[in-house]
Every structure is written in C-alpha cells, then in structure tokens.
Coordinates of C-alpha atoms in Angstrom, one line a residue:
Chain A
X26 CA 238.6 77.7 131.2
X27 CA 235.9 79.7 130.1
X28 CA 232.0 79.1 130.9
X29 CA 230.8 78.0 127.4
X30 CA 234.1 75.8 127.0
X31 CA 233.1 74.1 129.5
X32 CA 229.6 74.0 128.8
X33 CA 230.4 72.6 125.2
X34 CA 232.3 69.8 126.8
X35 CA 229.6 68.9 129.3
X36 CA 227.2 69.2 126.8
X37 CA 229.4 66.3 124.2
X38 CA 229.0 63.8 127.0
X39 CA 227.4 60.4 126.7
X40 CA 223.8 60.0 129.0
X41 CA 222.0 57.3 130.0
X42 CA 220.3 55.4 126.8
X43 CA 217.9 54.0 129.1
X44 CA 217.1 55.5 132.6
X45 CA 216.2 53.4 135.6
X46 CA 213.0 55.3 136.5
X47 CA 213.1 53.8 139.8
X48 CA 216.6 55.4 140.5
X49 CA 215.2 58.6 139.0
X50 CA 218.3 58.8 136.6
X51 CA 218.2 62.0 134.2
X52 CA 221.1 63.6 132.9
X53 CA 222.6 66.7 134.0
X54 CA 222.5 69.2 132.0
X55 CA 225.0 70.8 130.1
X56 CA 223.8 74.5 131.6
X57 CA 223.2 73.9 135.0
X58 CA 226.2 71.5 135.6
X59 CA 228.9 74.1 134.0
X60 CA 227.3 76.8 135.7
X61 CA 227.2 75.0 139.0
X62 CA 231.0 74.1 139.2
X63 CA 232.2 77.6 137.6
X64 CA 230.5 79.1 140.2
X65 CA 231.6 76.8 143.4
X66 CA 235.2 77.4 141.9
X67 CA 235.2 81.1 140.7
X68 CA 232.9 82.2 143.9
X69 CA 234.8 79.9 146.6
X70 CA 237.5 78.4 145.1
X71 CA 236.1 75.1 146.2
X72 CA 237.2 73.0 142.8
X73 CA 240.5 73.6 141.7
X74 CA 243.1 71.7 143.8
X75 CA 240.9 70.1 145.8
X76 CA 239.2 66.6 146.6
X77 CA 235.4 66.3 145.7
X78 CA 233.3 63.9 145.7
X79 CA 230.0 63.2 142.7
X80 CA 227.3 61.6 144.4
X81 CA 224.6 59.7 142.1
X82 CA 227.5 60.3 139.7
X83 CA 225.4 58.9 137.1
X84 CA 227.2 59.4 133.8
X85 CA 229.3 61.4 135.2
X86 CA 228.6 65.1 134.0
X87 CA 229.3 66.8 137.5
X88 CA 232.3 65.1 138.8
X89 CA 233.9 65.5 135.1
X90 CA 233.1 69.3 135.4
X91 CA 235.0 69.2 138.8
X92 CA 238.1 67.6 136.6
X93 CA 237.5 70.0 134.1
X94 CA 238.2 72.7 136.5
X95 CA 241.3 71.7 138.0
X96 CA 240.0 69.6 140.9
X97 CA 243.1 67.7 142.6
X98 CA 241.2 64.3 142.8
X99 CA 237.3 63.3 141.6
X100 CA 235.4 60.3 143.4
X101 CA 232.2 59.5 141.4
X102 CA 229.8 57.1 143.3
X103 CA 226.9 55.5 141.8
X104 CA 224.8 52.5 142.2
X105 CA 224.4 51.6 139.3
X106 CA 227.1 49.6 137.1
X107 CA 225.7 50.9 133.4
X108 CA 226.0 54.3 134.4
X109 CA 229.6 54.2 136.1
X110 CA 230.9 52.5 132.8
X111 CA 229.7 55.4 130.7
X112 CA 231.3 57.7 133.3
X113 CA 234.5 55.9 132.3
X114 CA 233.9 56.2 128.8
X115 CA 233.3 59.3 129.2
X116 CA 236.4 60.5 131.4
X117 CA 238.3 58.5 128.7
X118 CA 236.6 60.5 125.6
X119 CA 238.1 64.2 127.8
X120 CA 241.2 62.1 128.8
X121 CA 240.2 62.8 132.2
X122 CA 241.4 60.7 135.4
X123 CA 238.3 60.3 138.0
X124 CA 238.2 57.5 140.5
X125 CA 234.9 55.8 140.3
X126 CA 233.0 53.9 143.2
X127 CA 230.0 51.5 142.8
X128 CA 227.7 51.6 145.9
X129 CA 224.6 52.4 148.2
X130 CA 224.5 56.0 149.4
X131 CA 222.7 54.6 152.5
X132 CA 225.7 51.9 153.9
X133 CA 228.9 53.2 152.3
X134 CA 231.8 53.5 154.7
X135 CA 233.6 56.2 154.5
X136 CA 236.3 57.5 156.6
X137 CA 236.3 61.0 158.2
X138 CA 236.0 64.4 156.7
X139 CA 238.8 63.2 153.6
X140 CA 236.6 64.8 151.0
X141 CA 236.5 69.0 150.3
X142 CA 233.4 69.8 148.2
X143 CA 230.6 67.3 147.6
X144 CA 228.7 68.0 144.2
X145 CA 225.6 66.3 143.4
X146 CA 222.5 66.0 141.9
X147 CA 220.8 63.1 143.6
X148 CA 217.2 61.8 143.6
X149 CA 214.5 64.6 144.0
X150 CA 213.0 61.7 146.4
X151 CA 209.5 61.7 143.5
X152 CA 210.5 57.6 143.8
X153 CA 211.4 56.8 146.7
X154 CA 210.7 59.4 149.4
X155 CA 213.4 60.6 151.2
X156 CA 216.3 59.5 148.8
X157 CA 217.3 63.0 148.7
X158 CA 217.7 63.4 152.0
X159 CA 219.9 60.3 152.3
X160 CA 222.6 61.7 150.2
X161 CA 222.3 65.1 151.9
X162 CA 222.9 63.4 155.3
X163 CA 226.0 61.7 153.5
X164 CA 227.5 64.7 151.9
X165 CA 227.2 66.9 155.0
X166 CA 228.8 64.3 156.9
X167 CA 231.8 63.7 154.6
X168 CA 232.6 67.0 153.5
X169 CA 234.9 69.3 155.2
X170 CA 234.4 72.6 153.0
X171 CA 231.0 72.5 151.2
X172 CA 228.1 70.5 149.6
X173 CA 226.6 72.1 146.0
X174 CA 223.4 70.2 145.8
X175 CA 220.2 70.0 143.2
X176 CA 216.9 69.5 144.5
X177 CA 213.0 70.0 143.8
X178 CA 210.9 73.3 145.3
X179 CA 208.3 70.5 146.4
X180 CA 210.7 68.8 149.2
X181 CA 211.8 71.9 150.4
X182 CA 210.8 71.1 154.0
X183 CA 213.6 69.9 156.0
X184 CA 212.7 70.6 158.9
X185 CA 212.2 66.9 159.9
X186 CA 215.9 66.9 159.8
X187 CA 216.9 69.1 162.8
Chain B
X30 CA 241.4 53.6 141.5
X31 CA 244.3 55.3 143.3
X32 CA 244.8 54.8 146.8
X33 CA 243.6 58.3 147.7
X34 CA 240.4 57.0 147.8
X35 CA 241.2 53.8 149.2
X36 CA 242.2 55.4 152.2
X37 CA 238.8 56.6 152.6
X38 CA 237.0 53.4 152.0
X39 CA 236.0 51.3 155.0
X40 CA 233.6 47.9 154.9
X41 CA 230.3 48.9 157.0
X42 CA 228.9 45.3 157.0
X43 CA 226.5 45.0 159.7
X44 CA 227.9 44.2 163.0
X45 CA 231.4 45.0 161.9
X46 CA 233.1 47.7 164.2
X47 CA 235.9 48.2 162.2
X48 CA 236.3 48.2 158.5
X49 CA 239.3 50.3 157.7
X50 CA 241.4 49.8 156.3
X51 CA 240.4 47.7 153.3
X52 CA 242.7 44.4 152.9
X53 CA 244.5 45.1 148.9
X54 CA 244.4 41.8 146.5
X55 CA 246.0 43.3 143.6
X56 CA 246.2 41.6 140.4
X57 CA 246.5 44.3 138.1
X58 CA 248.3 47.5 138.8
X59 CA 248.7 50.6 136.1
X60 CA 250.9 53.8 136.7
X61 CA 249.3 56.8 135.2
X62 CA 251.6 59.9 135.4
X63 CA 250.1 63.3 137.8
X64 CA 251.5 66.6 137.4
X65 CA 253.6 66.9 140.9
X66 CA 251.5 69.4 143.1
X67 CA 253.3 69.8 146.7
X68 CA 250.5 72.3 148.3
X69 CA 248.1 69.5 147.8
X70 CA 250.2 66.9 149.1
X71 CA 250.9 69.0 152.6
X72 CA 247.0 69.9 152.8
X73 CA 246.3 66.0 152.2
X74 CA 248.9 64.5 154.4
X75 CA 247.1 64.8 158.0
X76 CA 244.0 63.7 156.7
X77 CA 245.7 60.4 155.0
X78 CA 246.0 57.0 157.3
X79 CA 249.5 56.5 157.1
X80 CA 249.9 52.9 157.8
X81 CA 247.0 52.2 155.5
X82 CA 248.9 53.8 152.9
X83 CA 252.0 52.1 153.0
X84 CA 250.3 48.8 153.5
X85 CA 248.0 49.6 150.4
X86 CA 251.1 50.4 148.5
X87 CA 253.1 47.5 150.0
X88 CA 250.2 45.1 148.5
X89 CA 250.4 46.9 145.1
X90 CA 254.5 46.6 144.2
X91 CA 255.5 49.9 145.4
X92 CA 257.6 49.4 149.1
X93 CA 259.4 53.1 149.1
X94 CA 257.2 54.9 152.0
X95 CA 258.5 55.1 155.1
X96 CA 257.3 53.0 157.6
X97 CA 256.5 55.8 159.6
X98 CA 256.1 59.4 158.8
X99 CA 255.8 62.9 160.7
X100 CA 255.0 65.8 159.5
X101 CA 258.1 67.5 159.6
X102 CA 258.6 65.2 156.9
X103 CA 256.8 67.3 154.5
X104 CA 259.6 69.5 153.9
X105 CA 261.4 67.2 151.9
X106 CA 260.7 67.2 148.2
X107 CA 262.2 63.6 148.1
X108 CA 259.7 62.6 150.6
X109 CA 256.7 64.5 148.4
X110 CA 257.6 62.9 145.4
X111 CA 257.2 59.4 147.3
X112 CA 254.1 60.1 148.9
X113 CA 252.5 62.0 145.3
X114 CA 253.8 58.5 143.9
X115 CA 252.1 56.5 146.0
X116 CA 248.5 58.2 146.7
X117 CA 248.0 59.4 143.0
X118 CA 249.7 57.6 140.5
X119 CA 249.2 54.0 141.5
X120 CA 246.2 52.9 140.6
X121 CA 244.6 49.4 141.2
X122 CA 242.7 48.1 137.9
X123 CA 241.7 44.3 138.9
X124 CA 242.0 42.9 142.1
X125 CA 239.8 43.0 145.3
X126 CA 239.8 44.6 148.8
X127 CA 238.9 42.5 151.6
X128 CA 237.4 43.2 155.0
X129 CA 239.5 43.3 157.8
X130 CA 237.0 41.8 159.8
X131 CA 235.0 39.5 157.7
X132 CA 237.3 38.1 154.8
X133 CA 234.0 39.3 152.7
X134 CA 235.6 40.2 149.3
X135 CA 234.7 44.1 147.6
X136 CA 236.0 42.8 143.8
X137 CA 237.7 45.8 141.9
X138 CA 237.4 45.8 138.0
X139 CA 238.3 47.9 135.5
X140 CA 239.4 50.4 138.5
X141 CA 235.7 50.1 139.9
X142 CA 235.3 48.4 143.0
X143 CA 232.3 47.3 144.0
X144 CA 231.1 48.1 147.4
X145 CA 227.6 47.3 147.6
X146 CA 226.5 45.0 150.2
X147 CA 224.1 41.6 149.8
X148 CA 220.9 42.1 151.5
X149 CA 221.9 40.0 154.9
X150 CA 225.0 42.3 155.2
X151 CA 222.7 45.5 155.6

C-alpha cells in the first residue's frame, strides 16, 4: 500500500466527539500515524505478519494502520469503553479484524513476551504525571521486537527510570 | 476476540499468584474466516500455552486440537490448519472469562472484554 493510501484511510476515521481531558485523549493524526507504521514496516519490517499491540488505542487510528499494513494480529487496549466502541466501528467501516481489550495500563496481566511491536501514542503525562512512563514500562516489558512510541520534548528526562 | 489474545491475558487481582489462564464462559461464538498463513503459525506456536489453548477452544465448541502437541508437529499442514483454526478464527463475542483463582468474572461483550479491576482488587 502506498503512503497517501494509507494516509487517506487514516485520515476517514471516526475521533473522539468528546475527549476525556483527564485521559488526555486526542486523535492521532492522519500524518504522523501513516508515517509512523510505513516506516516501522518498510524500515524494519516490524508490521506485516506480525503481532502488535495499540496501547491507549483510543479510536483506534494506530493499531488500524498496523492492519492496514499486513500485521498478522492487532490488540488495541484502551480504558475507556466510548473510545473502544468507535475503534470497532471503525475497524468495521475498513472491514478490518482487530481484537480490542478494555483495561488499566497500570494492572493488566499479560503473559510473557507474546506481542512483536508495540505502537502507541499514550498520555504525554500533562495530566497525570508519569502516565507516559507507565505505558512505556508496559510496552518494553511485553514486546519482544520493538516499541514505536509518541511523546512530548518536555518529559524527555528518563533518567529516573534506570 | 480470538483466542490469540486470550492466551496472553492473565487476571492480576491483588494477591492472586496465578491468573493464567483465563476460565472461558462462552455464550456467543462467531467464525470469521483468516487467510491460512503457515510461517506465522510456526513463529507463534512456542510462544502459545498449549493447554490453555485447547481448553479455551474446548469451552468455545471447537474439540479438534490435540491434547498435546510438539513441535515436530508443525510440519503437518493438517495440524496448521487445526491450530490457524483455533487461535485465529474463533472468536468469543459474549460470554466471560473467569479467574482461576478467584471466580471474579472479566464479562466479554461485543468481542470486548473487560478487564479492568474494582478499586479493592488493585
């Protein structure tokens, strides 16, 4: 699939009609998501065949994108239940097949390394501090190839972590 | 939700010490056809619970897996097409899963189960 196919796709999706500030849900755009999985894919083949997981799926955009590029099997997980039922909608309106999952980032069990490439765009952590480092500590846990992650220049320090 | 990623789901109530695998109430079951791919199914086949599996598929009408599997197995294309079957093209629309554990109830609707925990559970 080309680039602006897939950006055109992304960019017909349904968003959230009223974001949860205190979740700090935004959409996705249509530029950064396309350009985020063609690259993970067409750079390091870390899409197409594979399993990976959308955390903060929202409504949806990156773990579609992932589907959209041949990935094997897409697990969205979101907290919210008004956002995962647009992410079905959604995956219906592409005829797209993605598992979705509702739950907390910071007590989901998960078993082992089952997951290949982690995508997300999760809270920049402007709401509740931190929130972006719980879902980094998650994805890094759970994947066994690579985590393609969004976050703000402001929170750059991580050197809490180590 | 296909049983892919319920073999990847565990309850991590407090104090529980082990929450896999996931206990499968099905009361609605759809089959949605997959496009047969046997490199993904020999890459995914070490990483999957067996047992879980079988029980998982056991629970949701489908009894053809093997109790047991190896992977010398994977050579078969009759056993592939079982296994694709089962991990990718069963998929649990209403229902619950339970905690091994606890009994607690995870309820599953519209193919979304719901695994977030009450506050005395965290």
């Amino acid at each position: 699939m080309k680039l602006k196919q897939l950006e055109s796709l992304l960019g017909g999706l349904q968003q959230f009609p009223n974001p949860k500030m205190e979740l700090e849900q935004y959409p996705t755009g249509p530029h950064i998501a396309s350009r985020m999985l063609y690259t993970a894919e067409n750079s390091f083949g870390d899409v197409s065949g594979k399993v990976v997981a959308d955390f903060g799926c929202g409504c949806g955009t990156l773990g579609l994108a992932a589907a959209l590029l041949d990935a094997e099997h897409v697990i969205g997980l979101d907290i919210d239940s008004q956002s995962l039922e647009i992410a079905s909608l959604n995956a219906e309106d592409l005829e797209l097949d993605i598992d979705l999952v509702q739950c907390d980032i910071r007590n989901l069990g998960w078993r082992g390394q089952t997951v290949n490439t982690v995508v997300m765009n999760p809270p920049f952590g402007t709401r509740k501090k931190g929130a972006d480092m719980d879902f980094l500590f998650v994805a890094l846990k759970i994947a066994s190839q690579a985590v393609y992650s969004l976050h703000k220049t402001t929170t750059r320090d991580v050197s809490h972590l180590f | 939700m296909r049983l892919l990623t319920h073999n990847m789901l565990s309850c991590n109530i407090k104090g529980v010490t082990n929450g896999f695998p996931l206990r499968i109430e099905a009361e609605k079951v759809v089959e949605k056809q997959v496009d047969f791919n046997a490199d993904f199914l020999k890459n995914m086949f070490p990483k999957i619970e067996w047992k879980a599996l079988v029980a998982a598929a056991k629970s949701m009408g489908y009894t053809d897996l093997p109790d047991q599997a190896e992977s010398s197995m994977i050579d078969s294309e009759e056993f592939l097409k079982k296994f694709h079957h089962a991990l990718l093209q069963l998929h649990l629309e209403e229902g619950a899963l339970i905690c091994p554990e606890t009994g607690r109830r995870f309820p599953v609707n519209k193919g979304i189960p719901n695994m977030l925990l009450h506050e005395d559970e965290v």
